[in-house]
PDB file of C-alpha atoms and ligand atoms in Angstrom:
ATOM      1  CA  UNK M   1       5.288  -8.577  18.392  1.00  0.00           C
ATOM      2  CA  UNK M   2       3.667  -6.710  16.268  1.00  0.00           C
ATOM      3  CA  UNK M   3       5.428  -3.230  14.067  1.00  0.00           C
ATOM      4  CA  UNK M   4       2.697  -1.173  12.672  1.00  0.00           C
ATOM      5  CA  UNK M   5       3.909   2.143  10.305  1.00  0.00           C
ATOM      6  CA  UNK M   6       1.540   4.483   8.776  1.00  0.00           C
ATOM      7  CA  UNK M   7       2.371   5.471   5.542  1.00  0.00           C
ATOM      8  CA  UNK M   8       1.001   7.920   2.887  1.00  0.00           C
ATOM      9  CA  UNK M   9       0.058   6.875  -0.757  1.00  0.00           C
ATOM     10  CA  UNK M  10      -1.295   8.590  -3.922  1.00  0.00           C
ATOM     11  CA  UNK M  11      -4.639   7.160  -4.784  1.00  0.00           C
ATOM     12  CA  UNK M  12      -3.460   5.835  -8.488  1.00  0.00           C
ATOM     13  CA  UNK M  13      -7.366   7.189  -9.543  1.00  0.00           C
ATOM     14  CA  UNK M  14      -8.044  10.314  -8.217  1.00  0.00           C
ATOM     15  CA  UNK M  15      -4.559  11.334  -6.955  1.00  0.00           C
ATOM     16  CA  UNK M  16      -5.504  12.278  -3.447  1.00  0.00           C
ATOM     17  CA  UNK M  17      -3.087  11.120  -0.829  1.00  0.00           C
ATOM     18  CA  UNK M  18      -4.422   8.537   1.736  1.00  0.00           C
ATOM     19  CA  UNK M  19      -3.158   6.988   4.685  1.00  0.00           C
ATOM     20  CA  UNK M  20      -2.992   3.624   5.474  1.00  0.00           C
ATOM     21  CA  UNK M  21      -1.524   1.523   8.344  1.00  0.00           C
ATOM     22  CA  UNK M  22       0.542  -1.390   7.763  1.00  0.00           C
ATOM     23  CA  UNK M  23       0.846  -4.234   9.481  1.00  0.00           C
ATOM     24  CA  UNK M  24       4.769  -5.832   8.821  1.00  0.00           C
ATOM     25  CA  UNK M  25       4.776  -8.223  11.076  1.00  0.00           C
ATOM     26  CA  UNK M  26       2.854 -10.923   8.829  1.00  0.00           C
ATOM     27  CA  UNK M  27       5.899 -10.263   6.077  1.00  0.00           C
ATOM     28  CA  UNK M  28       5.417  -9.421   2.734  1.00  0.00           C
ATOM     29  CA  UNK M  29       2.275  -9.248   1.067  1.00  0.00           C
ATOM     30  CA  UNK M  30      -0.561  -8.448  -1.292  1.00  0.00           C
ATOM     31  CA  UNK M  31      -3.406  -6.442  -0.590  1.00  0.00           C
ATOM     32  CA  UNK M  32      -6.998  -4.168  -1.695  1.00  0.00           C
ATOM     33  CA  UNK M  33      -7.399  -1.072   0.009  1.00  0.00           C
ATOM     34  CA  UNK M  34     -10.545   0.945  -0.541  1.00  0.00           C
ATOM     35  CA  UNK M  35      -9.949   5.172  -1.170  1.00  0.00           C
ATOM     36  CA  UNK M  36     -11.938   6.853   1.186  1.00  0.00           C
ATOM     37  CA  UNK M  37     -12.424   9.616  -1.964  1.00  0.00           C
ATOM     38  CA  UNK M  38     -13.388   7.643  -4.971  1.00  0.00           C
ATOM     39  CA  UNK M  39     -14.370   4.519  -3.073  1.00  0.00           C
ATOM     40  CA  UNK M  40     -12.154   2.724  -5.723  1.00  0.00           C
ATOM     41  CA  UNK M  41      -9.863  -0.509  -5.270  1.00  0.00           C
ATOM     42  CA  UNK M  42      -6.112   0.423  -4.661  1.00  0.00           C
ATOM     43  CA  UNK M  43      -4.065  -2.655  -5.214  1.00  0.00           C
ATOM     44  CA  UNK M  44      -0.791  -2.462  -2.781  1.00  0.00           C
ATOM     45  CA  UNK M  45       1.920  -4.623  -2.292  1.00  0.00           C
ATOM     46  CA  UNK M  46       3.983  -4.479   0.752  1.00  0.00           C
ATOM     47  CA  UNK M  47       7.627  -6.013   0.810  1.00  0.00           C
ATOM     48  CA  UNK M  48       9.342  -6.339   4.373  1.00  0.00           C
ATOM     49  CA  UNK M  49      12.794  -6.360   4.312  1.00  0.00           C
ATOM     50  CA  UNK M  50      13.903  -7.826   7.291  1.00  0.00           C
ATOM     51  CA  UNK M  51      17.223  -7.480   6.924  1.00  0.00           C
ATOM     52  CA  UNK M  52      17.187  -3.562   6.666  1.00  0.00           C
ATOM     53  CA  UNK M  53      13.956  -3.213   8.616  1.00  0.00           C
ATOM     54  CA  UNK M  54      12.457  -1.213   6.200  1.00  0.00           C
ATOM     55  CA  UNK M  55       9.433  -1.730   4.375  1.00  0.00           C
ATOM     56  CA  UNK M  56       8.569  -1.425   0.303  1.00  0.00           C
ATOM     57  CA  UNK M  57       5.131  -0.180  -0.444  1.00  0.00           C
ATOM     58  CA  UNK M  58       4.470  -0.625  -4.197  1.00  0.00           C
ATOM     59  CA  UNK M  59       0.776   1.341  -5.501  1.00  0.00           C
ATOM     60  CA  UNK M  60      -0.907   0.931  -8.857  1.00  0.00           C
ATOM     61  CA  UNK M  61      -4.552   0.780  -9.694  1.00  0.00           C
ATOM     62  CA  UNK M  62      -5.807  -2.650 -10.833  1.00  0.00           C
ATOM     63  CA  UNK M  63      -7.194  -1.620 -14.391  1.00  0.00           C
ATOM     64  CA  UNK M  64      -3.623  -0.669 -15.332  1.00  0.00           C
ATOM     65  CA  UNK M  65      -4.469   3.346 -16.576  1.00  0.00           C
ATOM     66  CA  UNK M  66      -1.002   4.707 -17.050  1.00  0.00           C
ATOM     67  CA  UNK M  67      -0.979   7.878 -18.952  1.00  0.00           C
TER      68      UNK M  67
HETATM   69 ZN1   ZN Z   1      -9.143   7.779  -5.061  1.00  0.00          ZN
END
């Protein structure tokens, strides 16, 4: 069984929103997505809540550039 959702995220470099599929059914987890704009690492983590059947998606960019 496998629950895919497509969701949209902000690129935490350039801003531009991005979409990404996600694949829940291997639980919660860390991963590096590539933006298709700037090319640059977007570090997501994904938390599945299987309780709710919802799923967390957390964004920020790696070299921690908070304004
Ligand atoms: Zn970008």
């Amino acid at each position: 069984m496998h629950k895919y959702s497509m969701q949209n995220v902000n690129c935490p470099h350039c801003g531009h929103t991005i979409n990404i599929t996600l694949d829940a059914s291997a639980g919660s987890q860390n991963f590096y997505d590539d933006c298709s704009i700037c090319c640059n690492p977007i570090h997501l983590t994904m938390e599945v809540d299987e309780l709710h059947k919802t799923i967390n998606l957390f964004v920020d960019a790696d070299d921690e550039q908070i304004f």
